[in-house]
Amino acid sequence: HWLMTDRAAVDLGFRYYGQAVGDPHTFAPRLGVVFSPGKDGKTILRAGAGIFKSRIPLLASDFDGNPMRVITMFDQQGNMLGSPVTYQNRCATRIQTGLKLVPDCSDLDVTPYNLTWNVEFDEQITNHIAFRASYLRSSTYKDFVINPELTSPTTATMLLSNRGAARYHEFETMVSYRDDRGNELNTSYVRSRTFGDLNSLSHIYVPFEDPIIRPDAYAQLDADVPDRMISWGIFHLPAKVVFAPIIDLHTGFPWSKINELQSYVGTPNSNRFPPYFSFDFKVWKVLPLPHFLPFGMGGLKLRWGIGFHNATNALDPLAVYNNTASPYSG
């Protein structure tokens, strides 16, 4: 930590570790800067950047030891369509000309990493009102993804490789109000987008292996929410009762259509649920316990309260009949 002046400071650092699988020497540098142009400290500029390197999960280093999948197709009458297809587990690393198979998954010599940077502007407009605007961008590289590849009518490969990637960026503005009694009200709007490979190793196998593994695709991720507004506050009512409301309004999450063979129909995650709205709140009161209680409980305080989720009973669907062959499709 370097205090350059009484209004500017820089933080530098890095993380280092070694591992038996993946990069034997892993460096992850970090940088942070903060600057206040005025002596009153009401305006603050911040910026930071860092590389965050992951460890290769054991699930990847022994992927070729997983049980092999055998896929058998049937018609509507239950008759077998063709011969079963066996998927052999293999691993590959990304090179300039494509993918290169490795003899053993423990030979993987790459480590996924993430590059994130952000800038932030804070302004104390009055004694009670503050404003913030910030931008953040995050990119993930060399992520492990799964892709089923058919090599013959009866054989195939369940290929694990480090060709995966993900991108996320957000722009946020926030206004905060706080009075002398401790009441506060905050409103935040976030504009963001996130794309990536849908068949990341953690998504397909954690916590349980997906029953259906479709070909990988680079598309909007399941958590992509372009627009989101949240307002929350804390209000001190008479009799020392505290009221804490939250309003959450955001774009609906994406979802994919599939057909009777469980394959994607159209672009994955190109459909969206309706906009999500929820009004939640909690009400609580802190009560001191009597001093004569045993076991040292006297003098302690308990917070008693009640909370409500979706108090307006808004329709916020998070599941859909996504099979186009279903009579309930959509």
PDB file of N, CA, C and O in Angstrom, residues 31-105:
ATOM      1  N   LEU A  31      -3.883  -4.680  -8.909  1.00  0.00           N
ATOM      2  CA  LEU A  31      -3.581  -3.258  -8.842  1.00  0.00           C
ATOM      3  C   LEU A  31      -4.840  -2.496  -8.469  1.00  0.00           C
ATOM      4  O   LEU A  31      -5.922  -2.758  -9.011  1.00  0.00           O
ATOM      5  N   GLY A  32      -4.705  -1.548  -7.548  1.00  0.00           N
ATOM      6  CA  GLY A  32      -5.823  -0.696  -7.159  1.00  0.00           C
ATOM      7  C   GLY A  32      -5.360   0.738  -6.977  1.00  0.00           C
ATOM      8  O   GLY A  32      -4.263   0.984  -6.466  1.00  0.00           O
ATOM      9  N   VAL A  33      -6.188   1.699  -7.405  1.00  0.00           N
ATOM     10  CA  VAL A  33      -5.861   3.123  -7.305  1.00  0.00           C
ATOM     11  C   VAL A  33      -7.075   3.862  -6.761  1.00  0.00           C
ATOM     12  O   VAL A  33      -8.219   3.573  -7.159  1.00  0.00           O
ATOM     13  N   VAL A  34      -6.843   4.808  -5.856  1.00  0.00           N
ATOM     14  CA  VAL A  34      -7.910   5.659  -5.339  1.00  0.00           C
ATOM     15  C   VAL A  34      -7.402   7.092  -5.310  1.00  0.00           C
ATOM     16  O   VAL A  34      -6.237   7.346  -4.951  1.00  0.00           O
ATOM     17  N   PHE A  35      -8.255   8.041  -5.700  1.00  0.00           N
ATOM     18  CA  PHE A  35      -7.847   9.443  -5.794  1.00  0.00           C
ATOM     19  C   PHE A  35      -9.034  10.341  -5.482  1.00  0.00           C
ATOM     20  O   PHE A  35     -10.156  10.097  -5.946  1.00  0.00           O
ATOM     21  N   SER A  36      -8.795  11.351  -4.685  1.00  0.00           N
ATOM     22  CA  SER A  36      -9.812  12.355  -4.354  1.00  0.00           C
ATOM     23  C   SER A  36      -9.306  13.709  -4.840  1.00  0.00           C
ATOM     24  O   SER A  36      -8.328  14.246  -4.300  1.00  0.00           O
ATOM     25  N   PRO A  37      -9.925  14.299  -5.868  1.00  0.00           N
ATOM     26  CA  PRO A  37      -9.414  15.549  -6.433  1.00  0.00           C
ATOM     27  C   PRO A  37      -9.573  16.756  -5.514  1.00  0.00           C
ATOM     28  O   PRO A  37      -8.836  17.725  -5.629  1.00  0.00           O
ATOM     29  N   GLY A  38     -10.556  16.734  -4.597  1.00  0.00           N
ATOM     30  CA  GLY A  38     -10.780  17.863  -3.704  1.00  0.00           C
ATOM     31  C   GLY A  38     -10.336  17.574  -2.284  1.00  0.00           C
ATOM     32  O   GLY A  38     -10.306  16.430  -1.835  1.00  0.00           O
ATOM     33  N   LYS A  39      -9.982  18.635  -1.572  1.00  0.00           N
ATOM     34  CA  LYS A  39      -9.538  18.461  -0.200  1.00  0.00           C
ATOM     35  C   LYS A  39     -10.658  18.018   0.730  1.00  0.00           C
ATOM     36  O   LYS A  39     -10.404  17.421   1.787  1.00  0.00           O
ATOM     37  N   ASP A  40     -11.917  18.301   0.356  1.00  0.00           N
ATOM     38  CA  ASP A  40     -13.029  17.933   1.226  1.00  0.00           C
ATOM     39  C   ASP A  40     -13.352  16.446   1.158  1.00  0.00           C
ATOM     40  O   ASP A  40     -14.105  15.921   1.978  1.00  0.00           O
ATOM     41  N   GLY A  41     -12.793  15.726   0.201  1.00  0.00           N
ATOM     42  CA  GLY A  41     -13.015  14.282   0.097  1.00  0.00           C
ATOM     43  C   GLY A  41     -14.404  13.888  -0.361  1.00  0.00           C
ATOM     44  O   GLY A  41     -14.774  12.720  -0.256  1.00  0.00           O
ATOM     45  N   LYS A  42     -15.180  14.822  -0.902  1.00  0.00           N
ATOM     46  CA  LYS A  42     -16.544  14.497  -1.334  1.00  0.00           C
ATOM     47  C   LYS A  42     -16.576  13.800  -2.684  1.00  0.00           C
ATOM     48  O   LYS A  42     -17.574  13.179  -3.040  1.00  0.00           O
ATOM     49  N   THR A  43     -15.507  13.901  -3.444  1.00  0.00           N
ATOM     50  CA  THR A  43     -15.415  13.225  -4.739  1.00  0.00           C
ATOM     51  C   THR A  43     -14.279  12.217  -4.678  1.00  0.00           C
ATOM     52  O   THR A  43     -13.154  12.570  -4.299  1.00  0.00           O
ATOM     53  N   ILE A  44     -14.571  10.973  -5.026  1.00  0.00           N
ATOM     54  CA  ILE A  44     -13.563   9.912  -4.970  1.00  0.00           C
ATOM     55  C   ILE A  44     -13.609   9.119  -6.273  1.00  0.00           C
ATOM     56  O   ILE A  44     -14.677   8.723  -6.740  1.00  0.00           O
ATOM     57  N   LEU A  45     -12.442   8.914  -6.851  1.00  0.00           N
ATOM     58  CA  LEU A  45     -12.296   8.102  -8.050  1.00  0.00           C
ATOM     59  C   LEU A  45     -11.518   6.836  -7.680  1.00  0.00           C
ATOM     60  O   LEU A  45     -10.482   6.924  -7.020  1.00  0.00           O
ATOM     61  N   ARG A  46     -12.034   5.690  -8.112  1.00  0.00           N
ATOM     62  CA  ARG A  46     -11.381   4.416  -7.832  1.00  0.00           C
ATOM     63  C   ARG A  46     -11.233   3.619  -9.126  1.00  0.00           C
ATOM     64  O   ARG A  46     -12.071   3.719 -10.024  1.00  0.00           O
ATOM     65  N   ALA A  47     -10.189   2.807  -9.196  1.00  0.00           N
ATOM     66  CA  ALA A  47      -9.987   1.914 -10.329  1.00  0.00           C
ATOM     67  C   ALA A  47      -9.172   0.723  -9.855  1.00  0.00           C
ATOM     68  O   ALA A  47      -8.357   0.844  -8.933  1.00  0.00           O
ATOM     69  N   GLY A  48      -9.399  -0.399 -10.482  1.00  0.00           N
ATOM     70  CA  GLY A  48      -8.665  -1.595 -10.092  1.00  0.00           C
ATOM     71  C   GLY A  48      -8.656  -2.617 -11.209  1.00  0.00           C
ATOM     72  O   GLY A  48      -9.512  -2.604 -12.099  1.00  0.00           O
ATOM     73  N   ALA A  49      -7.673  -3.488 -11.171  1.00  0.00           N
ATOM     74  CA  ALA A  49      -7.567  -4.568 -12.142  1.00  0.00           C
ATOM     75  C   ALA A  49      -6.847  -5.729 -11.484  1.00  0.00           C
ATOM     76  O   ALA A  49      -6.003  -5.540 -10.602  1.00  0.00           O
ATOM     77  N   GLY A  50      -7.197  -6.933 -11.910  1.00  0.00           N
ATOM     78  CA  GLY A  50      -6.559  -8.103 -11.329  1.00  0.00           C
ATOM     79  C   GLY A  50      -6.727  -9.325 -12.208  1.00  0.00           C
ATOM     80  O   GLY A  50      -7.689  -9.434 -12.968  1.00  0.00           O
ATOM     81  N   ILE A  51      -5.767 -10.216 -12.114  1.00  0.00           N
ATOM     82  CA  ILE A  51      -5.850 -11.520 -12.759  1.00  0.00           C
ATOM     83  C   ILE A  51      -6.074 -12.554 -11.665  1.00  0.00           C
ATOM     84  O   ILE A  51      -5.341 -12.595 -10.678  1.00  0.00           O
ATOM     85  N   PHE A  52      -7.103 -13.362 -11.833  1.00  0.00           N
ATOM     86  CA  PHE A  52      -7.476 -14.356 -10.831  1.00  0.00           C
ATOM     87  C   PHE A  52      -7.384 -15.731 -11.488  1.00  0.00           C
ATOM     88  O   PHE A  52      -8.136 -16.030 -12.408  1.00  0.00           O
ATOM     89  N   LYS A  53      -6.437 -16.530 -11.016  1.00  0.00           N
ATOM     90  CA  LYS A  53      -6.215 -17.844 -11.613  1.00  0.00           C
ATOM     91  C   LYS A  53      -6.804 -18.925 -10.726  1.00  0.00           C
ATOM     92  O   LYS A  53      -6.669 -18.902  -9.514  1.00  0.00           O
ATOM     93  N   SER A  54      -7.446 -19.865 -11.389  1.00  0.00           N
ATOM     94  CA  SER A  54      -8.103 -20.958 -10.677  1.00  0.00           C
ATOM     95  C   SER A  54      -7.151 -22.134 -10.545  1.00  0.00           C
ATOM     96  O   SER A  54      -6.042 -22.138 -11.088  1.00  0.00           O
ATOM     97  N   ARG A  55      -7.589 -23.125  -9.822  1.00  0.00           N
ATOM     98  CA  ARG A  55      -6.882 -24.404  -9.771  1.00  0.00           C
ATOM     99  C   ARG A  55      -7.617 -25.408 -10.641  1.00  0.00           C
ATOM    100  O   ARG A  55      -8.825 -25.338 -10.796  1.00  0.00           O
ATOM    101  N   ILE A  56      -6.882 -26.338 -11.217  1.00  0.00           N
ATOM    102  CA  ILE A  56      -7.532 -27.386 -12.004  1.00  0.00           C
ATOM    103  C   ILE A  56      -8.258 -28.329 -11.051  1.00  0.00           C
ATOM    104  O   ILE A  56      -7.629 -28.911 -10.154  1.00  0.00           O
ATOM    105  N   PRO A  57      -9.558 -28.498 -11.193  1.00  0.00           N
ATOM    106  CA  PRO A  57     -10.273 -29.402 -10.288  1.00  0.00           C
ATOM    107  C   PRO A  57      -9.879 -30.854 -10.536  1.00  0.00           C
ATOM    108  O   PRO A  57      -9.522 -31.245 -11.660  1.00  0.00           O
ATOM    109  N   LEU A  58      -9.925 -31.641  -9.484  1.00  0.00           N
ATOM    110  CA  LEU A  58      -9.614 -33.067  -9.632  1.00  0.00           C
ATOM    111  C   LEU A  58     -10.559 -33.742 -10.613  1.00  0.00           C
ATOM    112  O   LEU A  58     -10.204 -34.733 -11.255  1.00  0.00           O
ATOM    113  N   LEU A  59     -11.764 -33.188 -10.751  1.00  0.00           N
ATOM    114  CA  LEU A  59     -12.729 -33.731 -11.705  1.00  0.00           C
ATOM    115  C   LEU A  59     -12.185 -33.669 -13.128  1.00  0.00           C
ATOM    116  O   LEU A  59     -12.506 -34.517 -13.959  1.00  0.00           O
ATOM    117  N   ALA A  60     -11.342 -32.650 -13.416  1.00  0.00           N
ATOM    118  CA  ALA A  60     -10.754 -32.534 -14.749  1.00  0.00           C
ATOM    119  C   ALA A  60      -9.533 -33.435 -14.899  1.00  0.00           C
ATOM    120  O   ALA A  60      -9.351 -34.100 -15.933  1.00  0.00           O
ATOM    121  N   SER A  61      -8.687 -33.496 -13.879  1.00  0.00           N
ATOM    122  CA  SER A  61      -7.438 -34.254 -14.003  1.00  0.00           C
ATOM    123  C   SER A  61      -7.662 -35.759 -14.089  1.00  0.00           C
ATOM    124  O   SER A  61      -6.801 -36.489 -14.572  1.00  0.00           O
ATOM    125  N   ASP A  62      -8.798 -36.260 -13.615  1.00  0.00           N
ATOM    126  CA  ASP A  62      -9.091 -37.695 -13.764  1.00  0.00           C
ATOM    127  C   ASP A  62     -10.380 -37.922 -14.544  1.00  0.00           C
ATOM    128  O   ASP A  62     -11.093 -38.898 -14.336  1.00  0.00           O
ATOM    129  N   PHE A  63     -10.664 -36.993 -15.478  1.00  0.00           N
ATOM    130  CA  PHE A  63     -11.913 -37.079 -16.252  1.00  0.00           C
ATOM    131  C   PHE A  63     -11.981 -38.362 -17.062  1.00  0.00           C
ATOM    132  O   PHE A  63     -13.060 -38.949 -17.219  1.00  0.00           O
ATOM    133  N   ASP A  64     -10.846 -38.831 -17.604  1.00  0.00           N
ATOM    134  CA  ASP A  64     -10.872 -40.046 -18.418  1.00  0.00           C
ATOM    135  C   ASP A  64     -11.137 -41.291 -17.587  1.00  0.00           C
ATOM    136  O   ASP A  64     -11.334 -42.378 -18.140  1.00  0.00           O
ATOM    137  N   GLY A  65     -11.161 -41.157 -16.245  1.00  0.00           N
ATOM    138  CA  GLY A  65     -11.506 -42.289 -15.390  1.00  0.00           C
ATOM    139  C   GLY A  65     -12.982 -42.367 -15.055  1.00  0.00           C
ATOM    140  O   GLY A  65     -13.414 -43.309 -14.376  1.00  0.00           O
ATOM    141  N   ASN A  66     -13.769 -41.401 -15.532  1.00  0.00           N
ATOM    142  CA  ASN A  66     -15.220 -41.437 -15.289  1.00  0.00           C
ATOM    143  C   ASN A  66     -15.868 -42.600 -16.042  1.00  0.00           C
ATOM    144  O   ASN A  66     -15.364 -43.050 -17.080  1.00  0.00           O
ATOM    145  N   PRO A  67     -16.995 -43.095 -15.556  1.00  0.00           N
ATOM    146  CA  PRO A  67     -17.720 -44.123 -16.313  1.00  0.00           C
ATOM    147  C   PRO A  67     -18.118 -43.603 -17.691  1.00  0.00           C
ATOM    148  O   PRO A  67     -18.483 -42.433 -17.841  1.00  0.00           O
ATOM    149  N   MET A  68     -18.025 -44.450 -18.692  1.00  0.00           N
ATOM    150  CA  MET A  68     -18.387 -44.046 -20.054  1.00  0.00           C
ATOM    151  C   MET A  68     -19.899 -44.048 -20.224  1.00  0.00           C
ATOM    152  O   MET A  68     -20.599 -44.906 -19.678  1.00  0.00           O
ATOM    153  N   ARG A  69     -20.391 -43.125 -20.988  1.00  0.00           N
ATOM    154  CA  ARG A  69     -21.820 -43.052 -21.283  1.00  0.00           C
ATOM    155  C   ARG A  69     -22.148 -43.937 -22.480  1.00  0.00           C
ATOM    156  O   ARG A  69     -21.394 -43.990 -23.454  1.00  0.00           O
ATOM    157  N   VAL A  70     -23.297 -44.599 -22.403  1.00  0.00           N
ATOM    158  CA  VAL A  70     -23.812 -45.385 -23.525  1.00  0.00           C
ATOM    159  C   VAL A  70     -25.208 -44.853 -23.830  1.00  0.00           C
ATOM    160  O   VAL A  70     -26.117 -44.932 -23.000  1.00  0.00           O
ATOM    161  N   ILE A  71     -25.382 -44.277 -25.031  1.00  0.00           N
ATOM    162  CA  ILE A  71     -26.636 -43.645 -25.421  1.00  0.00           C
ATOM    163  C   ILE A  71     -27.382 -44.568 -26.370  1.00  0.00           C
ATOM    164  O   ILE A  71     -26.840 -45.001 -27.399  1.00  0.00           O
ATOM    165  N   THR A  72     -28.627 -44.890 -26.021  1.00  0.00           N
ATOM    166  CA  THR A  72     -29.483 -45.723 -26.858  1.00  0.00           C
ATOM    167  C   THR A  72     -30.747 -44.947 -27.176  1.00  0.00           C
ATOM    168  O   THR A  72     -31.400 -44.416 -26.269  1.00  0.00           O
ATOM    169  N   MET A  73     -31.109 -44.865 -28.464  1.00  0.00           N
ATOM    170  CA  MET A  73     -32.299 -44.130 -28.905  1.00  0.00           C
ATOM    171  C   MET A  73     -33.434 -45.116 -29.180  1.00  0.00           C
ATOM    172  O   MET A  73     -33.215 -46.212 -29.689  1.00  0.00           O
ATOM    173  N   PHE A  74     -34.665 -44.684 -28.846  1.00  0.00           N
ATOM    174  CA  PHE A  74     -35.855 -45.511 -29.056  1.00  0.00           C
ATOM    175  C   PHE A  74     -36.918 -44.672 -29.755  1.00  0.00           C
ATOM    176  O   PHE A  74     -36.941 -43.436 -29.628  1.00  0.00           O
ATOM    177  N   ASP A  75     -37.821 -45.359 -30.484  1.00  0.00           N
ATOM    178  CA  ASP A  75     -38.943 -44.646 -31.086  1.00  0.00           C
ATOM    179  C   ASP A  75     -40.098 -44.584 -30.090  1.00  0.00           C
ATOM    180  O   ASP A  75     -39.970 -45.021 -28.935  1.00  0.00           O
ATOM    181  N   GLN A  76     -41.228 -44.042 -30.514  1.00  0.00           N
ATOM    182  CA  GLN A  76     -42.362 -43.853 -29.603  1.00  0.00           C
ATOM    183  C   GLN A  76     -42.962 -45.171 -29.146  1.00  0.00           C
ATOM    184  O   GLN A  76     -43.638 -45.217 -28.117  1.00  0.00           O
ATOM    185  N   GLN A  77     -42.721 -46.236 -29.897  1.00  0.00           N
ATOM    186  CA  GLN A  77     -43.234 -47.544 -29.501  1.00  0.00           C
ATOM    187  C   GLN A  77     -42.237 -48.316 -28.630  1.00  0.00           C
ATOM    188  O   GLN A  77     -42.520 -49.434 -28.217  1.00  0.00           O
ATOM    189  N   GLY A  78     -41.076 -47.741 -28.350  1.00  0.00           N
ATOM    190  CA  GLY A  78     -40.077 -48.415 -27.517  1.00  0.00           C
ATOM    191  C   GLY A  78     -39.113 -49.278 -28.280  1.00  0.00           C
ATOM    192  O   GLY A  78     -38.323 -50.009 -27.676  1.00  0.00           O
ATOM    193  N   ASN A  79     -39.138 -49.203 -29.620  1.00  0.00           N
ATOM    194  CA  ASN A  79     -38.207 -49.985 -30.429  1.00  0.00           C
ATOM    195  C   ASN A  79     -36.878 -49.245 -30.550  1.00  0.00           C
ATOM    196  O   ASN A  79     -36.831 -48.021 -30.716  1.00  0.00           O
ATOM    197  N   MET A  80     -35.781 -49.997 -30.493  1.00  0.00           N
ATOM    198  CA  MET A  80     -34.453 -49.409 -30.550  1.00  0.00           C
ATOM    199  C   MET A  80     -34.174 -48.848 -31.942  1.00  0.00           C
ATOM    200  O   MET A  80     -34.463 -49.486 -32.955  1.00  0.00           O
ATOM    201  N   LEU A  81     -33.629 -47.627 -31.973  1.00  0.00           N
ATOM    202  CA  LEU A  81     -33.243 -46.988 -33.228  1.00  0.00           C
ATOM    203  C   LEU A  81     -31.727 -47.095 -33.386  1.00  0.00           C
ATOM    204  O   LEU A  81     -30.971 -46.351 -32.773  1.00  0.00           O
ATOM    205  N   GLY A  82     -31.275 -48.033 -34.191  1.00  0.00           N
ATOM    206  CA  GLY A  82     -29.850 -48.200 -34.408  1.00  0.00           C
ATOM    207  C   GLY A  82     -29.154 -48.835 -33.223  1.00  0.00           C
ATOM    208  O   GLY A  82     -29.768 -49.313 -32.270  1.00  0.00           O
ATOM    209  N   SER A  83     -27.829 -48.835 -33.278  1.00  0.00           N
ATOM    210  CA  SER A  83     -27.019 -49.449 -32.224  1.00  0.00           C
ATOM    211  C   SER A  83     -26.687 -48.425 -31.144  1.00  0.00           C
ATOM    212  O   SER A  83     -26.649 -47.218 -31.400  1.00  0.00           O
ATOM    213  N   PRO A  84     -26.444 -48.872 -29.915  1.00  0.00           N
ATOM    214  CA  PRO A  84     -26.021 -47.946 -28.851  1.00  0.00           C
ATOM    215  C   PRO A  84     -24.706 -47.270 -29.210  1.00  0.00           C
ATOM    216  O   PRO A  84     -23.849 -47.837 -29.892  1.00  0.00           O
ATOM    217  N   VAL A  85     -24.542 -46.042 -28.741  1.00  0.00           N
ATOM    218  CA  VAL A  85     -23.327 -45.264 -28.994  1.00  0.00           C
ATOM    219  C   VAL A  85     -22.589 -45.088 -27.673  1.00  0.00           C
ATOM    220  O   VAL A  85     -23.159 -44.600 -26.691  1.00  0.00           O
ATOM    221  N   THR A  86     -21.322 -45.502 -27.657  1.00  0.00           N
ATOM    222  CA  THR A  86     -20.501 -45.393 -26.452  1.00  0.00           C
ATOM    223  C   THR A  86     -19.609 -44.158 -26.541  1.00  0.00           C
ATOM    224  O   THR A  86     -18.901 -43.970 -27.528  1.00  0.00           O
ATOM    225  N   TYR A  87     -19.653 -43.328 -25.500  1.00  0.00           N
ATOM    226  CA  TYR A  87     -18.859 -42.106 -25.446  1.00  0.00           C
ATOM    227  C   TYR A  87     -17.639 -42.322 -24.549  1.00  0.00           C
ATOM    228  O   TYR A  87     -17.782 -42.552 -23.348  1.00  0.00           O
ATOM    229  N   GLN A  88     -16.457 -42.278 -25.162  1.00  0.00           N
ATOM    230  CA  GLN A  88     -15.212 -42.444 -24.420  1.00  0.00           C
ATOM    231  C   GLN A  88     -14.750 -41.079 -23.894  1.00  0.00           C
ATOM    232  O   GLN A  88     -14.756 -40.080 -24.613  1.00  0.00           O
ATOM    233  N   ASN A  89     -14.342 -41.039 -22.643  1.00  0.00           N
ATOM    234  CA  ASN A  89     -13.896 -39.793 -22.033  1.00  0.00           C
ATOM    235  C   ASN A  89     -12.460 -39.489 -22.446  1.00  0.00           C
ATOM    236  O   ASN A  89     -11.552 -40.287 -22.212  1.00  0.00           O
ATOM    237  N   ARG A  90     -12.242 -38.313 -23.066  1.00  0.00           N
ATOM    238  CA  ARG A  90     -10.913 -37.880 -23.482  1.00  0.00           C
ATOM    239  C   ARG A  90     -10.705 -36.417 -23.102  1.00  0.00           C
ATOM    240  O   ARG A  90     -11.663 -35.676 -22.866  1.00  0.00           O
ATOM    241  N   CYS A  91      -9.441 -36.001 -23.084  1.00  0.00           N
ATOM    242  CA  CYS A  91      -9.092 -34.625 -22.751  1.00  0.00           C
ATOM    243  C   CYS A  91      -8.224 -34.042 -23.856  1.00  0.00           C
ATOM    244  O   CYS A  91      -7.473 -34.762 -24.523  1.00  0.00           O
ATOM    245  N   ALA A  92      -8.322 -32.733 -24.041  1.00  0.00           N
ATOM    246  CA  ALA A  92      -7.547 -32.048 -25.067  1.00  0.00           C
ATOM    247  C   ALA A  92      -7.208 -30.644 -24.579  1.00  0.00           C
ATOM    248  O   ALA A  92      -7.913 -30.059 -23.746  1.00  0.00           O
ATOM    249  N   THR A  93      -6.108 -30.111 -25.099  1.00  0.00           N
ATOM    250  CA  THR A  93      -5.712 -28.734 -24.812  1.00  0.00           C
ATOM    251  C   THR A  93      -5.806 -27.917 -26.089  1.00  0.00           C
ATOM    252  O   THR A  93      -5.636 -28.436 -27.206  1.00  0.00           O
ATOM    253  N   ARG A  94      -6.061 -26.639 -25.913  1.00  0.00           N
ATOM    254  CA  ARG A  94      -6.224 -25.754 -27.060  1.00  0.00           C
ATOM    255  C   ARG A  94      -4.865 -25.274 -27.552  1.00  0.00           C
ATOM    256  O   ARG A  94      -4.032 -24.821 -26.767  1.00  0.00           O
ATOM    257  N   ILE A  95      -4.629 -25.385 -28.869  1.00  0.00           N
ATOM    258  CA  ILE A  95      -3.418 -24.862 -29.507  1.00  0.00           C
ATOM    259  C   ILE A  95      -3.845 -23.918 -30.622  1.00  0.00           C
ATOM    260  O   ILE A  95      -5.048 -23.729 -30.871  1.00  0.00           O
ATOM    261  N   GLN A  96      -2.897 -23.306 -31.311  1.00  0.00           N
ATOM    262  CA  GLN A  96      -3.224 -22.314 -32.336  1.00  0.00           C
ATOM    263  C   GLN A  96      -4.041 -22.895 -33.465  1.00  0.00           C
ATOM    264  O   GLN A  96      -4.878 -22.210 -34.060  1.00  0.00           O
ATOM    265  N   THR A  97      -3.811 -24.160 -33.797  1.00  0.00           N
ATOM    266  CA  THR A  97      -4.505 -24.777 -34.932  1.00  0.00           C
ATOM    267  C   THR A  97      -5.779 -25.516 -34.531  1.00  0.00           C
ATOM    268  O   THR A  97      -6.431 -26.101 -35.383  1.00  0.00           O
ATOM    269  N   GLY A  98      -6.124 -25.505 -33.259  1.00  0.00           N
ATOM    270  CA  GLY A  98      -7.343 -26.194 -32.822  1.00  0.00           C
ATOM    271  C   GLY A  98      -7.167 -26.846 -31.467  1.00  0.00           C
ATOM    272  O   GLY A  98      -6.686 -26.221 -30.523  1.00  0.00           O
ATOM    273  N   LEU A  99      -7.537 -28.138 -31.376  1.00  0.00           N
ATOM    274  CA  LEU A  99      -7.419 -28.884 -30.137  1.00  0.00           C
ATOM    275  C   LEU A  99      -6.456 -30.049 -30.321  1.00  0.00           C
ATOM    276  O   LEU A  99      -6.437 -30.694 -31.371  1.00  0.00           O
ATOM    277  N   LYS A 100      -5.677 -30.325 -29.282  1.00  0.00           N
ATOM    278  CA  LYS A 100      -4.716 -31.422 -29.307  1.00  0.00           C
ATOM    279  C   LYS A 100      -5.041 -32.384 -28.179  1.00  0.00           C
ATOM    280  O   LYS A 100      -5.072 -32.010 -27.017  1.00  0.00           O
ATOM    281  N   LEU A 101      -5.300 -33.650 -28.541  1.00  0.00           N
ATOM    282  CA  LEU A 101      -5.592 -34.662 -27.539  1.00  0.00           C
ATOM    283  C   LEU A 101      -4.357 -34.938 -26.689  1.00  0.00           C
ATOM    284  O   LEU A 101      -3.225 -34.941 -27.184  1.00  0.00           O
ATOM    285  N   VAL A 102      -4.584 -35.183 -25.394  1.00  0.00           N
ATOM    286  CA  VAL A 102      -3.489 -35.546 -24.494  1.00  0.00           C
ATOM    287  C   VAL A 102      -3.667 -37.020 -24.111  1.00  0.00           C
ATOM    288  O   VAL A 102      -4.801 -37.520 -24.026  1.00  0.00           O
ATOM    289  N   PRO A 103      -2.553 -37.740 -23.902  1.00  0.00           N
ATOM    290  CA  PRO A 103      -2.664 -39.177 -23.583  1.00  0.00           C
ATOM    291  C   PRO A 103      -3.446 -39.434 -22.306  1.00  0.00           C
ATOM    292  O   PRO A 103      -4.185 -40.428 -22.212  1.00  0.00           O
ATOM    293  N   ASP A 104      -3.283 -38.569 -21.311  1.00  0.00           N
ATOM    294  CA  ASP A 104      -3.932 -38.757 -20.021  1.00  0.00           C
ATOM    295  C   ASP A 104      -4.410 -37.401 -19.533  1.00  0.00           C
ATOM    296  O   ASP A 104      -3.720 -36.391 -19.705  1.00  0.00           O
ATOM    297  N   CYS A 105      -5.586 -37.367 -18.913  1.00  0.00           N
ATOM    298  CA  CYS A 105      -6.131 -36.091 -18.447  1.00  0.00           C
ATOM    299  C   CYS A 105      -5.269 -35.457 -17.360  1.00  0.00           C
ATOM    300  O   CYS A 105      -5.335 -34.238 -17.145  1.00  0.00           O
TER     301      CYS A 105
END
